[in-house]
Amino acid sequence: MQTYKRKLETILKADQLCVHYDKHPVLWNVSLEIPKNQMVAIIGPNGAGKSTFVKAVLNLVEPFSGSVNFLEEGCSIAYVPQKESIDWTFPISAFEVVLMGRYGKLGYFKKPKEKDKLDAIKMLDVVGMKTLKDKQINQLSGGQKQRLFIARALMQDPDILFLDEPFTGIDMATEKLIIDVLKKLKDENKTIFIVHHDLRTLRHYFDWVILLNTYLVDSGPIDMVLTKENIEKTFGNTLSLFEEANILSTTHTKGL
Amino acid sequence: MSLLEFFLDPVLRAPTWGCMLMAISTSLMGVISFLKKRSLVGETISHSTYPGVVLGIIFFATFFPRFESMSIVFVLVFAFLSSVLSMKILNYIETRFHVKSDAGLCFILASFFGFGLLLASHAQFAFTNHYKKIQMYLYGQTATMHDVHILIYGLLTSLIVLLIYIFYRPLQLVLFDEGHAKSLNINVSKINKLFNYLLVLSLVVGIRSVGIVLASGMLIAPVIAARQYTDRLSLLFVLSAIFSAISAFLGNYLSVVMSIDSNRTLPSGPLIVLVSASIAFLSLLFAPKNGLIFRLARISEFKRRCLQENILKYIWKTNGREVGHSSIKDFFHLNSVSLKYTLLQMKRKKHIYNSNGSYRLTKRGEQIASNIVRLHRLWELYLASHLGMSIERVHPNAEEMEHILTPEIEQKLVSILNNPKKDPHKQPIP
């Protein structure tokens, strides 16, 4: 209660954000403000638009209407995608993937320097994968793949970090290692957003929570927002009617 | 004819260099298509050049009939425009009408190639003298290449190599993870556009020597071969270029030599594509790491080791009783020949020795056997106590794992199981 009242500096602001895929709303009228230096969970059922929200924030998808913006000028952002979206057979070593985190700063033409390479090895060491640096990425285990992408994100030295379901299909030890790394980042005054699905660990890991189910159910400090009613609203089936009507409306407007 | 002559002789050198340059540029772009999983695009692009080729020749015949050697320039420009147009239409029907990419590719290929054939049949009557030239682009012809082709292909190929070199890192980013590239403020759509144009360019370069029908054959085969040998993108580019250059040289060489032998002209295009396909096929079979042959060899080596270890374990468990040839044979359901061979090998390794028709373990053999049993029982205990598997079900899995577990895993097992002395079946762990 008290943390909420204390004046917190807002870093991310969404204003009536709507995102459509094929005229089908995935996010609907989301307005929220997120303060700086928090561990933020984005939760909701499958197809609730969690990943879409992250992509809209990162400018990877175009909003249909409304806006979402960072309020701090020139803050750097890193993104750890879902494991499934990566082609793991790609001819690349773990070390090279991590080094890629620097390519943004290097621009199109500059070569990575010795320091960048040393940093890449350091980041691999932070996630406990120094010895695996020359492995082709498909030879890594599920947890190692996840840690690899966190090392790549660390390499970008971001102020804000987005992770899309980093804890799916990995063991508890890796989950703990990742959370420790992220908590250390938070102590360094960074803001971390995680698309999450495990309600049991929610209270241990996070300060702030965004409950999404196409529309915004609620957003706020975890102690205030994570109530039984809200969870029911988020994961309950109230949305199916909305969705059904929407499909009908699309078929009508498209003339199908 | 010496091989060197193919590079220097005024008549032979143009086809040799022309083919090799075209092969290098197509194979480099092939790496990109392959990694984008858009291997079929090349097929559509090369076929879509046909209307452009015909129009280019008609245009040249109508307006500049005296500059014979420059006809290639018109052909290249028109072919390029024609393919770019096909890609624009493809993009339009994919995004606007949500036609699936493979369906769109087939549709565009057929439409453009069909239109080209129609134009060609018109040209057959209106520009009879030049019809042969149009046909030549369909299947490719290297014998009639001149030094001017070397110059043009040399320039185009250098352009492609240079751009890949300059944009290597952004390209790698975009190919690997577009979302990440975007979040690093790399202009993904510009990079994609640039390399799409280069892909069209490389195929346009290819149609003169390999022909419209087979030009895309040079796109993917070299990279498939190269992928068997390396896990690095930079090496993948280099190896693809080398394989394709070798194919181009050999294809062209075979075409010349076989044509002289048989007094018939054998087209070089199909030969180049076939050589390159053979290299790809042989690589799939023989590459040291991923090749089928070596993998089969490693699998049978592993099976042999399992059998030997199982025999050691069998003798160890009999605890000094007589173990004859026949009892091993019955237990493992082996035929006599392979058993004799296996036992002979084990004797050579000094794991077992024969005393009065009974097999016994040497010191070394005993060590190995007890270690196998140890790993087996540790694994059973781990499955039962940590993964909650029922005791009856742990045995078959452990039968396999005992041959696989490394000393590091063994150490980890010992530490999480607190250095146990008994397995779930109450058997001692040696």
PDB file of N, CA, C and O in Angstrom, chain A residues 189-233:
ATOM      1  N   ASN A 189      19.305  -0.516 -10.829  1.00  0.00           N
ATOM      2  CA  ASN A 189      18.387   0.524 -11.267  1.00  0.00           C
ATOM      3  C   ASN A 189      17.767   0.281 -12.648  1.00  0.00           C
ATOM      4  O   ASN A 189      17.388   1.202 -13.344  1.00  0.00           O
ATOM      5  N   LYS A 190      17.686  -0.988 -13.043  1.00  0.00           N
ATOM      6  CA  LYS A 190      17.068  -1.312 -14.328  1.00  0.00           C
ATOM      7  C   LYS A 190      15.612  -1.723 -14.107  1.00  0.00           C
ATOM      8  O   LYS A 190      15.228  -2.077 -12.993  1.00  0.00           O
ATOM      9  N   THR A 191      14.835  -1.688 -15.192  1.00  0.00           N
ATOM     10  CA  THR A 191      13.453  -2.140 -15.145  1.00  0.00           C
ATOM     11  C   THR A 191      13.337  -3.407 -15.975  1.00  0.00           C
ATOM     12  O   THR A 191      13.856  -3.459 -17.087  1.00  0.00           O
ATOM     13  N   ILE A 192      12.661  -4.423 -15.422  1.00  0.00           N
ATOM     14  CA  ILE A 192      12.603  -5.714 -16.110  1.00  0.00           C
ATOM     15  C   ILE A 192      11.163  -6.154 -16.288  1.00  0.00           C
ATOM     16  O   ILE A 192      10.385  -6.186 -15.317  1.00  0.00           O
ATOM     17  N   PHE A 193      10.784  -6.478 -17.501  1.00  0.00           N
ATOM     18  CA  PHE A 193       9.447  -6.986 -17.810  1.00  0.00           C
ATOM     19  C   PHE A 193       9.566  -8.461 -18.185  1.00  0.00           C
ATOM     20  O   PHE A 193      10.390  -8.816 -19.027  1.00  0.00           O
ATOM     21  N   ILE A 194       8.730  -9.296 -17.573  1.00  0.00           N
ATOM     22  CA  ILE A 194       8.776 -10.717 -17.911  1.00  0.00           C
ATOM     23  C   ILE A 194       7.374 -11.221 -18.212  1.00  0.00           C
ATOM     24  O   ILE A 194       6.455 -11.066 -17.395  1.00  0.00           O
ATOM     25  N   VAL A 195       7.193 -11.797 -19.398  1.00  0.00           N
ATOM     26  CA  VAL A 195       5.945 -12.507 -19.680  1.00  0.00           C
ATOM     27  C   VAL A 195       6.021 -13.818 -18.912  1.00  0.00           C
ATOM     28  O   VAL A 195       6.944 -14.604 -19.111  1.00  0.00           O
ATOM     29  N   HIS A 196       5.051 -14.042 -18.026  1.00  0.00           N
ATOM     30  CA  HIS A 196       5.176 -15.135 -17.071  1.00  0.00           C
ATOM     31  C   HIS A 196       3.887 -15.940 -17.071  1.00  0.00           C
ATOM     32  O   HIS A 196       2.834 -15.444 -17.449  1.00  0.00           O
ATOM     33  N   HIS A 197       3.972 -17.204 -16.623  1.00  0.00           N
ATOM     34  CA  HIS A 197       2.732 -17.974 -16.593  1.00  0.00           C
ATOM     35  C   HIS A 197       2.566 -18.787 -15.314  1.00  0.00           C
ATOM     36  O   HIS A 197       1.568 -19.431 -15.113  1.00  0.00           O
ATOM     37  N   ASP A 198       3.585 -18.750 -14.448  1.00  0.00           N
ATOM     38  CA  ASP A 198       3.520 -19.569 -13.248  1.00  0.00           C
ATOM     39  C   ASP A 198       3.053 -18.714 -12.066  1.00  0.00           C
ATOM     40  O   ASP A 198       3.799 -17.890 -11.541  1.00  0.00           O
ATOM     41  N   LEU A 199       1.773 -18.915 -11.671  1.00  0.00           N
ATOM     42  CA  LEU A 199       1.212 -18.059 -10.631  1.00  0.00           C
ATOM     43  C   LEU A 199       1.860 -18.292  -9.268  1.00  0.00           C
ATOM     44  O   LEU A 199       1.878 -17.410  -8.417  1.00  0.00           O
ATOM     45  N   ARG A 200       2.437 -19.496  -9.055  1.00  0.00           N
ATOM     46  CA  ARG A 200       2.993 -19.802  -7.738  1.00  0.00           C
ATOM     47  C   ARG A 200       4.228 -18.965  -7.414  1.00  0.00           C
ATOM     48  O   ARG A 200       4.434 -18.538  -6.290  1.00  0.00           O
ATOM     49  N   THR A 201       5.060 -18.742  -8.437  1.00  0.00           N
ATOM     50  CA  THR A 201       6.309 -18.020  -8.176  1.00  0.00           C
ATOM     51  C   THR A 201       6.141 -16.505  -8.262  1.00  0.00           C
ATOM     52  O   THR A 201       7.054 -15.755  -7.924  1.00  0.00           O
ATOM     53  N   LEU A 202       4.965 -16.081  -8.707  1.00  0.00           N
ATOM     54  CA  LEU A 202       4.723 -14.669  -8.990  1.00  0.00           C
ATOM     55  C   LEU A 202       5.146 -13.750  -7.843  1.00  0.00           C
ATOM     56  O   LEU A 202       5.896 -12.798  -8.020  1.00  0.00           O
ATOM     57  N   ARG A 203       4.657 -14.081  -6.633  1.00  0.00           N
ATOM     58  CA  ARG A 203       4.917 -13.202  -5.491  1.00  0.00           C
ATOM     59  C   ARG A 203       6.390 -13.176  -5.081  1.00  0.00           C
ATOM     60  O   ARG A 203       6.868 -12.202  -4.519  1.00  0.00           O
ATOM     61  N   HIS A 204       7.110 -14.267  -5.357  1.00  0.00           N
ATOM     62  CA  HIS A 204       8.522 -14.306  -4.975  1.00  0.00           C
ATOM     63  C   HIS A 204       9.384 -13.451  -5.889  1.00  0.00           C
ATOM     64  O   HIS A 204      10.391 -12.909  -5.472  1.00  0.00           O
ATOM     65  N   TYR A 205       8.995 -13.367  -7.153  1.00  0.00           N
ATOM     66  CA  TYR A 205       9.882 -12.751  -8.126  1.00  0.00           C
ATOM     67  C   TYR A 205       9.584 -11.279  -8.386  1.00  0.00           C
ATOM     68  O   TYR A 205      10.478 -10.528  -8.724  1.00  0.00           O
ATOM     69  N   PHE A 206       8.305 -10.878  -8.272  1.00  0.00           N
ATOM     70  CA  PHE A 206       7.937  -9.602  -8.893  1.00  0.00           C
ATOM     71  C   PHE A 206       7.469  -8.539  -7.900  1.00  0.00           C
ATOM     72  O   PHE A 206       7.028  -8.846  -6.793  1.00  0.00           O
ATOM     73  N   ASP A 207       7.580  -7.260  -8.350  1.00  0.00           N
ATOM     74  CA  ASP A 207       7.063  -6.142  -7.572  1.00  0.00           C
ATOM     75  C   ASP A 207       5.744  -5.653  -8.150  1.00  0.00           C
ATOM     76  O   ASP A 207       4.900  -5.125  -7.456  1.00  0.00           O
ATOM     77  N   TRP A 208       5.612  -5.792  -9.444  1.00  0.00           N
ATOM     78  CA  TRP A 208       4.511  -5.168 -10.165  1.00  0.00           C
ATOM     79  C   TRP A 208       3.919  -6.217 -11.090  1.00  0.00           C
ATOM     80  O   TRP A 208       4.641  -7.093 -11.562  1.00  0.00           O
ATOM     81  N   VAL A 209       2.617  -6.123 -11.346  1.00  0.00           N
ATOM     82  CA  VAL A 209       2.033  -7.116 -12.245  1.00  0.00           C
ATOM     83  C   VAL A 209       1.034  -6.466 -13.206  1.00  0.00           C
ATOM     84  O   VAL A 209       0.301  -5.546 -12.825  1.00  0.00           O
ATOM     85  N   ILE A 210       1.072  -6.916 -14.456  1.00  0.00           N
ATOM     86  CA  ILE A 210       0.101  -6.487 -15.464  1.00  0.00           C
ATOM     87  C   ILE A 210      -0.737  -7.710 -15.801  1.00  0.00           C
ATOM     88  O   ILE A 210      -0.207  -8.735 -16.234  1.00  0.00           O
ATOM     89  N   LEU A 211      -2.055  -7.629 -15.550  1.00  0.00           N
ATOM     90  CA  LEU A 211      -2.948  -8.748 -15.853  1.00  0.00           C
ATOM     91  C   LEU A 211      -3.657  -8.454 -17.164  1.00  0.00           C
ATOM     92  O   LEU A 211      -4.395  -7.477 -17.273  1.00  0.00           O
ATOM     93  N   LEU A 212      -3.402  -9.303 -18.150  1.00  0.00           N
ATOM     94  CA  LEU A 212      -3.943  -9.050 -19.483  1.00  0.00           C
ATOM     95  C   LEU A 212      -4.863 -10.176 -19.903  1.00  0.00           C
ATOM     96  O   LEU A 212      -4.607 -11.339 -19.614  1.00  0.00           O
ATOM     97  N   ASN A 213      -5.970  -9.816 -20.533  1.00  0.00           N
ATOM     98  CA  ASN A 213      -6.740 -10.817 -21.255  1.00  0.00           C
ATOM     99  C   ASN A 213      -7.395 -10.109 -22.430  1.00  0.00           C
ATOM    100  O   ASN A 213      -8.587  -9.834 -22.430  1.00  0.00           O
ATOM    101  N   THR A 214      -6.594  -9.759 -23.413  1.00  0.00           N
ATOM    102  CA  THR A 214      -6.954  -8.914 -24.550  1.00  0.00           C
ATOM    103  C   THR A 214      -7.182  -7.478 -24.080  1.00  0.00           C
ATOM    104  O   THR A 214      -6.567  -6.564 -24.573  1.00  0.00           O
ATOM    105  N   TYR A 215      -8.086  -7.305 -23.100  1.00  0.00           N
ATOM    106  CA  TYR A 215      -8.163  -5.991 -22.463  1.00  0.00           C
ATOM    107  C   TYR A 215      -7.332  -6.039 -21.186  1.00  0.00           C
ATOM    108  O   TYR A 215      -6.924  -7.112 -20.747  1.00  0.00           O
ATOM    109  N   LEU A 216      -7.085  -4.879 -20.599  1.00  0.00           N
ATOM    110  CA  LEU A 216      -6.297  -4.835 -19.377  1.00  0.00           C
ATOM    111  C   LEU A 216      -7.198  -5.115 -18.183  1.00  0.00           C
ATOM    112  O   LEU A 216      -8.157  -4.384 -17.946  1.00  0.00           O
ATOM    113  N   VAL A 217      -6.911  -6.193 -17.452  1.00  0.00           N
ATOM    114  CA  VAL A 217      -7.701  -6.480 -16.253  1.00  0.00           C
ATOM    115  C   VAL A 217      -7.274  -5.534 -15.133  1.00  0.00           C
ATOM    116  O   VAL A 217      -8.100  -4.863 -14.521  1.00  0.00           O
ATOM    117  N   ASP A 218      -5.955  -5.469 -14.901  1.00  0.00           N
ATOM    118  CA  ASP A 218      -5.451  -4.541 -13.898  1.00  0.00           C
ATOM    119  C   ASP A 218      -3.938  -4.454 -14.011  1.00  0.00           C
ATOM    120  O   ASP A 218      -3.299  -5.334 -14.589  1.00  0.00           O
ATOM    121  N   SER A 219      -3.389  -3.370 -13.463  1.00  0.00           N
ATOM    122  CA  SER A 219      -1.942  -3.206 -13.429  1.00  0.00           C
ATOM    123  C   SER A 219      -1.595  -2.440 -12.172  1.00  0.00           C
ATOM    124  O   SER A 219      -2.212  -1.423 -11.879  1.00  0.00           O
ATOM    125  N   GLY A 220      -0.626  -2.954 -11.406  1.00  0.00           N
ATOM    126  CA  GLY A 220      -0.261  -2.256 -10.181  1.00  0.00           C
ATOM    127  C   GLY A 220       0.704  -3.064  -9.343  1.00  0.00           C
ATOM    128  O   GLY A 220       1.146  -4.140  -9.764  1.00  0.00           O
ATOM    129  N   PRO A 221       1.054  -2.579  -8.150  1.00  0.00           N
ATOM    130  CA  PRO A 221       1.934  -3.331  -7.263  1.00  0.00           C
ATOM    131  C   PRO A 221       1.320  -4.681  -6.939  1.00  0.00           C
ATOM    132  O   PRO A 221       0.105  -4.777  -6.750  1.00  0.00           O
ATOM    133  N   ILE A 222       2.144  -5.680  -6.871  1.00  0.00           N
ATOM    134  CA  ILE A 222       1.643  -7.047  -6.834  1.00  0.00           C
ATOM    135  C   ILE A 222       0.718  -7.294  -5.639  1.00  0.00           C
ATOM    136  O   ILE A 222      -0.308  -7.969  -5.769  1.00  0.00           O
ATOM    137  N   ASP A 223       1.044  -6.713  -4.474  1.00  0.00           N
ATOM    138  CA  ASP A 223       0.224  -6.965  -3.282  1.00  0.00           C
ATOM    139  C   ASP A 223      -1.194  -6.426  -3.431  1.00  0.00           C
ATOM    140  O   ASP A 223      -2.137  -6.964  -2.870  1.00  0.00           O
ATOM    141  N   MET A 224      -1.332  -5.355  -4.184  1.00  0.00           N
ATOM    142  CA  MET A 224      -2.653  -4.761  -4.341  1.00  0.00           C
ATOM    143  C   MET A 224      -3.470  -5.406  -5.451  1.00  0.00           C
ATOM    144  O   MET A 224      -4.673  -5.535  -5.364  1.00  0.00           O
ATOM    145  N   VAL A 225      -2.775  -5.759  -6.522  1.00  0.00           N
ATOM    146  CA  VAL A 225      -3.480  -6.128  -7.746  1.00  0.00           C
ATOM    147  C   VAL A 225      -3.757  -7.625  -7.849  1.00  0.00           C
ATOM    148  O   VAL A 225      -4.752  -8.050  -8.420  1.00  0.00           O
ATOM    149  N   LEU A 226      -2.865  -8.419  -7.274  1.00  0.00           N
ATOM    150  CA  LEU A 226      -3.003  -9.858  -7.437  1.00  0.00           C
ATOM    151  C   LEU A 226      -4.053 -10.408  -6.471  1.00  0.00           C
ATOM    152  O   LEU A 226      -3.742 -11.089  -5.508  1.00  0.00           O
ATOM    153  N   THR A 227      -5.315 -10.115  -6.745  1.00  0.00           N
ATOM    154  CA  THR A 227      -6.411 -10.589  -5.907  1.00  0.00           C
ATOM    155  C   THR A 227      -7.093 -11.756  -6.590  1.00  0.00           C
ATOM    156  O   THR A 227      -6.904 -11.990  -7.777  1.00  0.00           O
ATOM    157  N   LYS A 228      -7.908 -12.458  -5.797  1.00  0.00           N
ATOM    158  CA  LYS A 228      -8.611 -13.613  -6.335  1.00  0.00           C
ATOM    159  C   LYS A 228      -9.542 -13.214  -7.489  1.00  0.00           C
ATOM    160  O   LYS A 228      -9.592 -13.880  -8.525  1.00  0.00           O
ATOM    161  N   GLU A 229     -10.275 -12.103  -7.285  1.00  0.00           N
ATOM    162  CA  GLU A 229     -11.207 -11.679  -8.336  1.00  0.00           C
ATOM    163  C   GLU A 229     -10.457 -11.373  -9.633  1.00  0.00           C
ATOM    164  O   GLU A 229     -10.894 -11.754 -10.720  1.00  0.00           O
ATOM    165  N   ASN A 230      -9.328 -10.657  -9.488  1.00  0.00           N
ATOM    166  CA  ASN A 230      -8.573 -10.287 -10.679  1.00  0.00           C
ATOM    167  C   ASN A 230      -8.064 -11.506 -11.428  1.00  0.00           C
ATOM    168  O   ASN A 230      -8.090 -11.560 -12.658  1.00  0.00           O
ATOM    169  N   ILE A 231      -7.579 -12.500 -10.656  1.00  0.00           N
ATOM    170  CA  ILE A 231      -7.067 -13.704 -11.307  1.00  0.00           C
ATOM    171  C   ILE A 231      -8.201 -14.420 -12.022  1.00  0.00           C
ATOM    172  O   ILE A 231      -8.053 -14.892 -13.157  1.00  0.00           O
ATOM    173  N   GLU A 232      -9.370 -14.451 -11.364  1.00  0.00           N
ATOM    174  CA  GLU A 232     -10.517 -15.079 -12.017  1.00  0.00           C
ATOM    175  C   GLU A 232     -10.903 -14.331 -13.288  1.00  0.00           C
ATOM    176  O   GLU A 232     -11.197 -14.923 -14.313  1.00  0.00           O
ATOM    177  N   LYS A 233     -10.868 -13.008 -13.190  1.00  0.00           N
ATOM    178  CA  LYS A 233     -11.206 -12.195 -14.362  1.00  0.00           C
ATOM    179  C   LYS A 233     -10.232 -12.453 -15.499  1.00  0.00           C
ATOM    180  O   LYS A 233     -10.612 -12.515 -16.664  1.00  0.00           O
TER     181      LYS A 233
END
